mmCIF file of N, CA and C in Angstrom:
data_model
loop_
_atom_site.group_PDB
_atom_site.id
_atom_site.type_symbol
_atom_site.label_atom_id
_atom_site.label_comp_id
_atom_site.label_asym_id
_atom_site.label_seq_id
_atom_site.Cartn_x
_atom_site.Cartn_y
_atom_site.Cartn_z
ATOM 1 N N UNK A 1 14.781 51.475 87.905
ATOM 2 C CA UNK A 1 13.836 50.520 88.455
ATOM 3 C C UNK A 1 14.476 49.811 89.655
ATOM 4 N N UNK A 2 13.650 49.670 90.464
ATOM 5 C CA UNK A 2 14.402 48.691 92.069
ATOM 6 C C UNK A 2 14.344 47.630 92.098
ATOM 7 N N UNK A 3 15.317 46.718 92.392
ATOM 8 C CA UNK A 3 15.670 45.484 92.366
ATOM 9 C C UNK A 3 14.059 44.835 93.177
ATOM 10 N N UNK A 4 13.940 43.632 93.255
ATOM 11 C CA UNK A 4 13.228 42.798 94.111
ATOM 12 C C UNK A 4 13.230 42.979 95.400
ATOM 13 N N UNK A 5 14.426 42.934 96.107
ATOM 14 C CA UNK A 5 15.388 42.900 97.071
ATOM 15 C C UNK A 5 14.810 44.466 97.959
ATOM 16 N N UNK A 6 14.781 45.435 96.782
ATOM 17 C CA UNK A 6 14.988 46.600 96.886
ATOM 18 C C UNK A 6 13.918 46.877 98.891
ATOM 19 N N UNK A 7 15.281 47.295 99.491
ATOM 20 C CA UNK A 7 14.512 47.775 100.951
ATOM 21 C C UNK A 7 15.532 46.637 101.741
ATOM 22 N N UNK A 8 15.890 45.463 101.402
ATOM 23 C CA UNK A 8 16.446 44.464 102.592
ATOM 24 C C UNK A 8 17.805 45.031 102.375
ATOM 25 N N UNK A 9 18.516 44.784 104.127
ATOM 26 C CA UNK A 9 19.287 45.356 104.525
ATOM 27 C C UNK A 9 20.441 44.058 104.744
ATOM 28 N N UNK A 10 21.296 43.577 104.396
ATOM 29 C CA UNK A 10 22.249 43.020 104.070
ATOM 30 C C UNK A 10 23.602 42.832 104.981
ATOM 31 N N UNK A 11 24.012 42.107 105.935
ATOM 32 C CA UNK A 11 25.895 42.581 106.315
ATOM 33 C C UNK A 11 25.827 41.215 106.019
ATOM 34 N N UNK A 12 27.530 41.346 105.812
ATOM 35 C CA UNK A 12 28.260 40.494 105.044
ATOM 36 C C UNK A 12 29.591 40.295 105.765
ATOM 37 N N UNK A 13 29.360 39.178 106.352
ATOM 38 C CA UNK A 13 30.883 39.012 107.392
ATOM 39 C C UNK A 13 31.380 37.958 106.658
ATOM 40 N N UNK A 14 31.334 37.654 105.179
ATOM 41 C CA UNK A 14 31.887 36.325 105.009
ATOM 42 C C UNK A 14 33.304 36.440 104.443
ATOM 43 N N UNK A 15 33.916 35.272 103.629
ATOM 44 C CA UNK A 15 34.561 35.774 103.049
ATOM 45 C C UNK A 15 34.971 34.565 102.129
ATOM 46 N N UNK A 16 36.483 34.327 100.999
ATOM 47 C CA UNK A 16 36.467 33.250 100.030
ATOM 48 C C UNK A 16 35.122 33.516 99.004
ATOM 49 N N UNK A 17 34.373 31.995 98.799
ATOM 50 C CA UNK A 17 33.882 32.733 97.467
ATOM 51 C C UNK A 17 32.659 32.534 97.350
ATOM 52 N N UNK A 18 32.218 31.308 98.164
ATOM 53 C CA UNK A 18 30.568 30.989 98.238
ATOM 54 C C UNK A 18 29.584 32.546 99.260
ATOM 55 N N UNK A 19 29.893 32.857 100.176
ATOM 56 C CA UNK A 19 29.491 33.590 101.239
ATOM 57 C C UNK A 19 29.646 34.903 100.353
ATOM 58 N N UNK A 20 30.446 35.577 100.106
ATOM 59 C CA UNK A 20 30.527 37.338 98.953
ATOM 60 C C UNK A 20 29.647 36.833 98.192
ATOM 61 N N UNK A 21 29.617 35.981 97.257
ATOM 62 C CA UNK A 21 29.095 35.873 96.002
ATOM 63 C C UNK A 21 27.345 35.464 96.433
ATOM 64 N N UNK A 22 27.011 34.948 97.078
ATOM 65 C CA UNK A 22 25.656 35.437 97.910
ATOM 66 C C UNK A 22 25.643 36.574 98.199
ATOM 67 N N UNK A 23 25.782 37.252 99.250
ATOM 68 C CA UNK A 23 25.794 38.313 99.330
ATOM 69 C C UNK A 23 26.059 39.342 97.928
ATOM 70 N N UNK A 24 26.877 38.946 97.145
ATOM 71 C CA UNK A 24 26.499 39.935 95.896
ATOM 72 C C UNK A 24 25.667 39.627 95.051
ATOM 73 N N UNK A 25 24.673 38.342 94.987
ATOM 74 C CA UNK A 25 23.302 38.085 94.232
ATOM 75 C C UNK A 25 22.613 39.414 95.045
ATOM 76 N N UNK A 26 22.514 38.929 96.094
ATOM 77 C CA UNK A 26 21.566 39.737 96.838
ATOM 78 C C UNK A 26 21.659 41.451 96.657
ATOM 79 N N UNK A 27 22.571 41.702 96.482
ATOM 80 C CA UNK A 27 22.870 42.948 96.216
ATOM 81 C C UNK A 27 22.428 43.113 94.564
ATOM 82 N N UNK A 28 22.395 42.386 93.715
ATOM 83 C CA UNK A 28 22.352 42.810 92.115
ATOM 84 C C UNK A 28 20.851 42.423 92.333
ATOM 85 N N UNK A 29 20.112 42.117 93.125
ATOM 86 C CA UNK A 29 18.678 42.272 92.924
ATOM 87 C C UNK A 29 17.968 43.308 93.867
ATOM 88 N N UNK A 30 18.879 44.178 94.265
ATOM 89 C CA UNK A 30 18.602 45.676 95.473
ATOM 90 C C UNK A 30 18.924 45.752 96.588
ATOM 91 N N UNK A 31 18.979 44.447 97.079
ATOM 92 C CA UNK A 31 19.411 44.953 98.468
ATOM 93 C C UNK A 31 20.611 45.953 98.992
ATOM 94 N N UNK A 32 20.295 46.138 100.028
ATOM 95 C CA UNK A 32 21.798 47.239 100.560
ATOM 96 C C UNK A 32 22.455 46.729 101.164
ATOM 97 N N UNK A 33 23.701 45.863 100.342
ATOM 98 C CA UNK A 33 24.941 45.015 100.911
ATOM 99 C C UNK A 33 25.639 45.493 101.478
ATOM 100 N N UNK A 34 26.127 45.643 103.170
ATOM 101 C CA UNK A 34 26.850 46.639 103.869
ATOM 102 C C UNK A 34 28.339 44.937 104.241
ATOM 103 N N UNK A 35 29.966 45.292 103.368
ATOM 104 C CA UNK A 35 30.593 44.463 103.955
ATOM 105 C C UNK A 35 31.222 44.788 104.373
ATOM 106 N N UNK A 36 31.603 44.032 105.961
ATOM 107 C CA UNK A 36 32.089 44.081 106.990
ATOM 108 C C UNK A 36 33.723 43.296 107.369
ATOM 109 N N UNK A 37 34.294 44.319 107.616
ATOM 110 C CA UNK A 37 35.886 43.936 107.208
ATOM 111 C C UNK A 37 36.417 43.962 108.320
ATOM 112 N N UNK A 38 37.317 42.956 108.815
ATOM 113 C CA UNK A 38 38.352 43.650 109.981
ATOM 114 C C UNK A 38 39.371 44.823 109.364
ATOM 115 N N UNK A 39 39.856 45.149 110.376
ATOM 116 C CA UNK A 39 41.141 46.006 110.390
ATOM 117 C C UNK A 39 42.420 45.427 109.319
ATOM 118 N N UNK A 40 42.640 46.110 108.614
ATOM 119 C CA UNK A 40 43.562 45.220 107.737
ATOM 120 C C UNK A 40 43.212 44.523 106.606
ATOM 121 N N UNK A 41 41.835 44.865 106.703
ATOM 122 C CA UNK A 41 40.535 43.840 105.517
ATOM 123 C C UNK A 41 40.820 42.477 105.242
ATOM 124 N N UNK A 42 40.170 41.994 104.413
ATOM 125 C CA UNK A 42 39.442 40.963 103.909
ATOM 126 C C UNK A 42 40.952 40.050 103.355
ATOM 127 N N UNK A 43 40.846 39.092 104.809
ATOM 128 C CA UNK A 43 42.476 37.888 103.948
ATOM 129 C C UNK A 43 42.287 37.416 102.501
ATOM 130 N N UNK A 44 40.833 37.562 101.957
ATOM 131 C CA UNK A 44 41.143 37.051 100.749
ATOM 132 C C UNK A 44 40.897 37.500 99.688
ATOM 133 N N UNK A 45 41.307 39.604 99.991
ATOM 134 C CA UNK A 45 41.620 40.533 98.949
ATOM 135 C C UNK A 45 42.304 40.165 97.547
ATOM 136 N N UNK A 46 43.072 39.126 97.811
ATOM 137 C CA UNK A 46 44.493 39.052 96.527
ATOM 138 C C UNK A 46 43.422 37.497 95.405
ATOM 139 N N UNK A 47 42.780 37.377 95.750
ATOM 140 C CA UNK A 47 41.721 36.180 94.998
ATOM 141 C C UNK A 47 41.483 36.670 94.126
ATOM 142 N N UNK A 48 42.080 35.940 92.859
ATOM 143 C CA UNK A 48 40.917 36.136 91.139
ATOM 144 C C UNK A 48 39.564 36.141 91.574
ATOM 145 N N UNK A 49 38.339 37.198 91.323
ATOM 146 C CA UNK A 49 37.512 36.996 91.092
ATOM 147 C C UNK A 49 37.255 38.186 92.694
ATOM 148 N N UNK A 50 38.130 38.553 93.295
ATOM 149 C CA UNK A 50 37.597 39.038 94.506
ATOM 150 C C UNK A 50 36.519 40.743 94.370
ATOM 151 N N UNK A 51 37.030 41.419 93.518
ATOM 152 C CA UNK A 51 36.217 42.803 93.107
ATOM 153 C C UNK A 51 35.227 42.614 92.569
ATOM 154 N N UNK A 52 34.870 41.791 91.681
ATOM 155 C CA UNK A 52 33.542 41.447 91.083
ATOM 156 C C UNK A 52 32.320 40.383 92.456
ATOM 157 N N UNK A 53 33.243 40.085 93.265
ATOM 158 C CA UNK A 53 32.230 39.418 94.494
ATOM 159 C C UNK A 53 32.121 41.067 95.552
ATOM 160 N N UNK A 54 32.725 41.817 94.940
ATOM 161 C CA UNK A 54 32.158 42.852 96.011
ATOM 162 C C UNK A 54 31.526 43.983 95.389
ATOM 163 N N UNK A 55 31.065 43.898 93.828
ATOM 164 C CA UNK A 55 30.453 44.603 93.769
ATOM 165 C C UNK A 55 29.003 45.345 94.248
ATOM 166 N N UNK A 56 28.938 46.379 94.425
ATOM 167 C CA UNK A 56 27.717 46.990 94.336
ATOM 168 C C UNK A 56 27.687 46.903 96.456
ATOM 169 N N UNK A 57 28.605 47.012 97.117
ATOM 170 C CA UNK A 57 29.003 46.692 98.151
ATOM 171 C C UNK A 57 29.239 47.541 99.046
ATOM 172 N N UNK A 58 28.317 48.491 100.100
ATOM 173 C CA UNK A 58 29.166 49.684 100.533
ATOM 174 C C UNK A 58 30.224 48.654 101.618
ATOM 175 N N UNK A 59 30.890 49.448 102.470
ATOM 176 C CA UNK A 59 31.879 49.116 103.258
ATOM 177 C C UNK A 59 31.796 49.499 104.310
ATOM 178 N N UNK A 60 32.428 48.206 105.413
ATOM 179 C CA UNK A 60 32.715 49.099 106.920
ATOM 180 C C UNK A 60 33.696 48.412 107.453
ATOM 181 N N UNK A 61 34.541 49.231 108.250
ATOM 182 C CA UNK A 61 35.718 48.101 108.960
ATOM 183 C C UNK A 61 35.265 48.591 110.384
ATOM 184 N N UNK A 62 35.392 47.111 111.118
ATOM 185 C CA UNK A 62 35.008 47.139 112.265
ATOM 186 C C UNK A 62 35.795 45.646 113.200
ATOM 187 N N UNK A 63 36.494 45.819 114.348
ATOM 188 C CA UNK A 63 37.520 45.255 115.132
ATOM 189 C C UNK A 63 36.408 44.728 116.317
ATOM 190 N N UNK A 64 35.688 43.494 115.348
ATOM 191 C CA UNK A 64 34.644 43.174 116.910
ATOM 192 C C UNK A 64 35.102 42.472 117.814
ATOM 193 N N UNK A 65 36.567 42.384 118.131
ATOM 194 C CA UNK A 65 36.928 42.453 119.398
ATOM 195 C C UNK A 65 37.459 43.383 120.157
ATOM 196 N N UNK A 66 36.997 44.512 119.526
ATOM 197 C CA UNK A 66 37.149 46.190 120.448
ATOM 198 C C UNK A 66 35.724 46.538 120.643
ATOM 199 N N UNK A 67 35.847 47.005 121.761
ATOM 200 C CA UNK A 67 33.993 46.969 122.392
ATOM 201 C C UNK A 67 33.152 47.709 121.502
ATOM 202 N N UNK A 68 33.886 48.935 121.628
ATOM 203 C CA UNK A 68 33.268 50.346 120.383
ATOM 204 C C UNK A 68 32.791 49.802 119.312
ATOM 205 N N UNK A 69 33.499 49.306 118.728
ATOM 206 C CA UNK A 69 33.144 48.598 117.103
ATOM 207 C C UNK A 69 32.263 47.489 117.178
ATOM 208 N N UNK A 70 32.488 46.802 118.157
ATOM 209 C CA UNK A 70 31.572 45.635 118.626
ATOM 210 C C UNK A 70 29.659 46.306 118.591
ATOM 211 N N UNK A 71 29.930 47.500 119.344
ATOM 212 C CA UNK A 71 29.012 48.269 119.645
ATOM 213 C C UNK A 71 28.088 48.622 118.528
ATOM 214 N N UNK A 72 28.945 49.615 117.835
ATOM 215 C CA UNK A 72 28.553 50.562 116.432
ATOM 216 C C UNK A 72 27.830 48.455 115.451
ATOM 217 N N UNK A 73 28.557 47.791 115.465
ATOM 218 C CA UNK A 73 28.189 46.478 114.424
ATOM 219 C C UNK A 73 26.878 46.056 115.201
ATOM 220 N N UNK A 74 26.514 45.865 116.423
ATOM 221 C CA UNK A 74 25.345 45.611 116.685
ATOM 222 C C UNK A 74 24.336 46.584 116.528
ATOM 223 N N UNK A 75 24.660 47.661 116.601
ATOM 224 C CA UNK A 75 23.346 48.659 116.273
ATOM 225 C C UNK A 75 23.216 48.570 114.495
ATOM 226 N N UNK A 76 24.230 48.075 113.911
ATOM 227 C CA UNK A 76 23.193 47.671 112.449
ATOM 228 C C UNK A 76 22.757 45.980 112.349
ATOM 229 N N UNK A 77 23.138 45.331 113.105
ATOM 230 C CA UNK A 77 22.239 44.332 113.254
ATOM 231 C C UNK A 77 21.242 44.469 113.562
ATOM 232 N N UNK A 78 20.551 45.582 114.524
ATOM 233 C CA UNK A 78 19.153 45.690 114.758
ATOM 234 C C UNK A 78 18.431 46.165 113.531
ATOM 235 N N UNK A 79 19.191 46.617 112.355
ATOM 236 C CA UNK A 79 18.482 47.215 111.103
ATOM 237 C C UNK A 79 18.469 46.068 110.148
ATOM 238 N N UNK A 80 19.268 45.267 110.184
ATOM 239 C CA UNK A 80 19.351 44.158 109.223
ATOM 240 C C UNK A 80 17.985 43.430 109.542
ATOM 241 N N UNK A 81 18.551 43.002 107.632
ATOM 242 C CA UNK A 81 17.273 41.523 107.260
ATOM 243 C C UNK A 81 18.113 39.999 107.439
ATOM 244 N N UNK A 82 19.417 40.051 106.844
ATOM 245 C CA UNK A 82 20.459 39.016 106.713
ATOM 246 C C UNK A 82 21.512 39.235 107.373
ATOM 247 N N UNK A 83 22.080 38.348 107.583
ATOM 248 C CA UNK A 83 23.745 38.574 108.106
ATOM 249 C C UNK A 83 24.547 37.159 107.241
ATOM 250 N N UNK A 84 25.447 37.524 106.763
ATOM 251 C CA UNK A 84 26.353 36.266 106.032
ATOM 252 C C UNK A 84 27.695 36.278 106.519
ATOM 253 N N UNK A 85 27.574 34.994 107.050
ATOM 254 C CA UNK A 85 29.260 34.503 107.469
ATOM 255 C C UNK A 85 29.559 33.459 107.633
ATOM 256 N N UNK A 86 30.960 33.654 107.377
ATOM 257 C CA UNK A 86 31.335 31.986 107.123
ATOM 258 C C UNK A 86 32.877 32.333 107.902
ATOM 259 N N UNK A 87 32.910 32.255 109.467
ATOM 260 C CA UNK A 87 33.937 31.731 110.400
ATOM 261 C C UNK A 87 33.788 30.332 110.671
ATOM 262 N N UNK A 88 35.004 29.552 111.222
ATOM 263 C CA UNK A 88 35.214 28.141 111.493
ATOM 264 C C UNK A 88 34.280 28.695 112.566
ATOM 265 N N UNK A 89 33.676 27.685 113.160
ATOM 266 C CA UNK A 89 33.063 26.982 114.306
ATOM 267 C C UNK A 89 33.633 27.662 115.243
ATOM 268 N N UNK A 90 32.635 28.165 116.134
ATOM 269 C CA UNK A 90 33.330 28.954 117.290
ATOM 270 C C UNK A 90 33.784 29.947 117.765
ATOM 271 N N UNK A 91 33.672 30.437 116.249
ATOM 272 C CA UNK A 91 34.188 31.810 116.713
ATOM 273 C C UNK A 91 32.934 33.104 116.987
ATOM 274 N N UNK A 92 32.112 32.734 116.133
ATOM 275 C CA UNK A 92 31.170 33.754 116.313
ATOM 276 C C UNK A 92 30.663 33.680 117.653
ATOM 277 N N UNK A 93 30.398 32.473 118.835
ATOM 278 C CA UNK A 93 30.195 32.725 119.996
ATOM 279 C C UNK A 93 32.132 33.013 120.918
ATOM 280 N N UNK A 94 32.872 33.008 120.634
ATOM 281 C CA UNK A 94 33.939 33.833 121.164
ATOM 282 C C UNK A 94 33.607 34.910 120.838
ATOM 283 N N UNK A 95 33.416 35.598 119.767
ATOM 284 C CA UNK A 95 33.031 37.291 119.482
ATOM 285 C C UNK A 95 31.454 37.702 119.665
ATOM 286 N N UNK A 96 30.860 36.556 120.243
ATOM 287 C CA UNK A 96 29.613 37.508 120.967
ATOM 288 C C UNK A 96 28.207 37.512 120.035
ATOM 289 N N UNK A 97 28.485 37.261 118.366
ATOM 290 C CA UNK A 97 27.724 37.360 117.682
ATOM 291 C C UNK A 97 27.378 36.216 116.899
ATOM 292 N N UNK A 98 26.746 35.220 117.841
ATOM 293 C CA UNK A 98 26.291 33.986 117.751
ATOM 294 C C UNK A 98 24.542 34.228 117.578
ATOM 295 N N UNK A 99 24.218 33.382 117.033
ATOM 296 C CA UNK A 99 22.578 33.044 116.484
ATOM 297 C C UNK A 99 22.188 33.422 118.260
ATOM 298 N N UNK A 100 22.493 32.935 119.472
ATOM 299 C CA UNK A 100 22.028 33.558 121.083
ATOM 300 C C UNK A 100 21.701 34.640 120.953
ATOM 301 N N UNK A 101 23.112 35.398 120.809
ATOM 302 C CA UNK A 101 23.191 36.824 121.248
ATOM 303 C C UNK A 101 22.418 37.768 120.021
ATOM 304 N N UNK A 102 22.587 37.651 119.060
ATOM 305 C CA UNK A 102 22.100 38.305 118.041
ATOM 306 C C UNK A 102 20.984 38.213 117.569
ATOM 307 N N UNK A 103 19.723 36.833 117.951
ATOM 308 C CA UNK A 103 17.993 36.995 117.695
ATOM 309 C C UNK A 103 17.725 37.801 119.464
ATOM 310 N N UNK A 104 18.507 38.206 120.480
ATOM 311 C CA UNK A 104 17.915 39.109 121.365
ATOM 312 C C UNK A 104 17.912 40.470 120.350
ATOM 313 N N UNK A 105 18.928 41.132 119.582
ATOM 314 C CA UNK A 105 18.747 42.460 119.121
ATOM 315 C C UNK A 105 17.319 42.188 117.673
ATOM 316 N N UNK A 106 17.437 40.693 117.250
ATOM 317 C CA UNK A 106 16.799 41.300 115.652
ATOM 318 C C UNK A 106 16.340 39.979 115.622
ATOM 319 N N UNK A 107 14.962 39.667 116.224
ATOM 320 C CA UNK A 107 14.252 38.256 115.701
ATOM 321 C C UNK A 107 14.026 38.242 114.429
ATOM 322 N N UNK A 108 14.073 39.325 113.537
ATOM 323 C CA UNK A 108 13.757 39.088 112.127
ATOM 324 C C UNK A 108 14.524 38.515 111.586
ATOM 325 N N UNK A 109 16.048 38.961 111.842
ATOM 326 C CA UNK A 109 16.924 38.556 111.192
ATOM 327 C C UNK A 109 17.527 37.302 110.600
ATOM 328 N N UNK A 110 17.798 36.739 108.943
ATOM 329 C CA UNK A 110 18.112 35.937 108.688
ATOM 330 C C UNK A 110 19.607 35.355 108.398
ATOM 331 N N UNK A 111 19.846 34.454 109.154
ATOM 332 C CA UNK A 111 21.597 34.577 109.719
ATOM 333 C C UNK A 111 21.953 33.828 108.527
ATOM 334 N N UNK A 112 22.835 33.374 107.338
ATOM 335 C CA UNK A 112 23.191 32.582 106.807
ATOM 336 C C UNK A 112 24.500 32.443 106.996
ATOM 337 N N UNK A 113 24.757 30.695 107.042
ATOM 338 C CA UNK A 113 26.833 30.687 107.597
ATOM 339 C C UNK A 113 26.865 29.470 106.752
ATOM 340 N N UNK A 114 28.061 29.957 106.266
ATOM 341 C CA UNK A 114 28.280 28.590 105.200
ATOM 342 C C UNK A 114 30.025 28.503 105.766
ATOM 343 N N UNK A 115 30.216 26.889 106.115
ATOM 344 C CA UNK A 115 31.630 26.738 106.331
ATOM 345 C C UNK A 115 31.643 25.388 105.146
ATOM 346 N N UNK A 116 33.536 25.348 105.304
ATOM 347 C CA UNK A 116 33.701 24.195 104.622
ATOM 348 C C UNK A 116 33.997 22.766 105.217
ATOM 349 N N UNK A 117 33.894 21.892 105.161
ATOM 350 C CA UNK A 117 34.704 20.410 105.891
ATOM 351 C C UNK A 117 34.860 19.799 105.072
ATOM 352 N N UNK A 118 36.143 18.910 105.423
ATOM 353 C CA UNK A 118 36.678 18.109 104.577
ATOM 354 C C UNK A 118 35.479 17.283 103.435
ATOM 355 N N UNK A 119 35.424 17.598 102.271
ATOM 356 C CA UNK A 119 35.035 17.023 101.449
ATOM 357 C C UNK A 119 33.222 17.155 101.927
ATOM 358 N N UNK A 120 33.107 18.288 102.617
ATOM 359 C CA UNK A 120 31.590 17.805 102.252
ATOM 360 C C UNK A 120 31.272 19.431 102.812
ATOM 361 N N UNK A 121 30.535 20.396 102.107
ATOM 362 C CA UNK A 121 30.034 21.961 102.061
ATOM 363 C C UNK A 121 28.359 21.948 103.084
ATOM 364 N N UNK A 122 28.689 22.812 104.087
ATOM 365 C CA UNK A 122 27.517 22.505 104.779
ATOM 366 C C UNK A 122 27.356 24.223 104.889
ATOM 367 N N UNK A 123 25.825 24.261 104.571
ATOM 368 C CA UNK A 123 25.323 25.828 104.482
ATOM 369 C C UNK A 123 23.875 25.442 105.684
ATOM 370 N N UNK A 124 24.022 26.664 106.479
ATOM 371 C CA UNK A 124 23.045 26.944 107.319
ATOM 372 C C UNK A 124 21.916 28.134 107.644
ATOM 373 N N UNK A 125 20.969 27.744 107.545
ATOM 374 C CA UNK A 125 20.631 29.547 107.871
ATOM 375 C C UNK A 125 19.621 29.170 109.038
ATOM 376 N N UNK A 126 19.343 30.117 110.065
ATOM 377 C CA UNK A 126 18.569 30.134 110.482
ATOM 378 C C UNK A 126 17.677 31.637 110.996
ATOM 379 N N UNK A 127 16.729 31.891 111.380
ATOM 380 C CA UNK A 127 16.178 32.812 111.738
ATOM 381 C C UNK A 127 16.857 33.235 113.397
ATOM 382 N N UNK A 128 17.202 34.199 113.005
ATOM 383 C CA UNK A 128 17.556 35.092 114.888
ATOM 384 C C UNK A 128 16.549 35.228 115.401
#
């Protein structure tokens, strides 16, 4: 039987434990969770609890500050429903794939970024 989900298309740039673990609800109700790793993967591989936040998870490693890869990651943003990430501030417009640049490829798309600050958890989503 197919999840709810079943058909939405999923990347997952997050990482730690709030951002995977969304992204793996979303996945245990169908969606197709595609996570997105640098080179060298995910700094917070060695975490209790890290294989069970990636279940049900295909994989891709991609260096989006090498153009190619930069490249190949935006042509599945144009297929995506979601994107999840949780970089400090700033970085996603240093690497190009800021809420700007990314509702030109996929107005559908629903961006969710969850960072942390001192003593207070701020989650965002907005539509691309």
């Amino acid at each position: 039987m197919a999840g709810v989900l079943s058909g939405l298309r999923v990347l997952d740039l997050s990482w730690g434990i709030a951002g995977p673990m969304a992204a793996m609800l979303l996945g245990d109700n169908g969606a197709d969770v595609i996570k997105i790793e640098p080179p060298g993967g995910d700094p917070y591989r060695n975490q209790l609890g890290y294989k069970v936040w990636q279940r049900g998870k295909r994989s891709a490693i991609y260096d989006l500050k090498n153009a190619a890869d930069k490249s190949a990651f935006l042509d599945l943003v144009k297929t995506a429903d979601v994107l999840v990430e949780s970089y400090k501030p700033g970085v996603t417009d240093k690497l190009g794939i800021d809420l700007a640049n990314l509702s030109k490829l996929n107005r559908a798309c629903l961006l969710l970024h969850h960072r942390l600050r001192p003593r207070q958890r701020i989650v965002e989503s907005s539509r691309l």
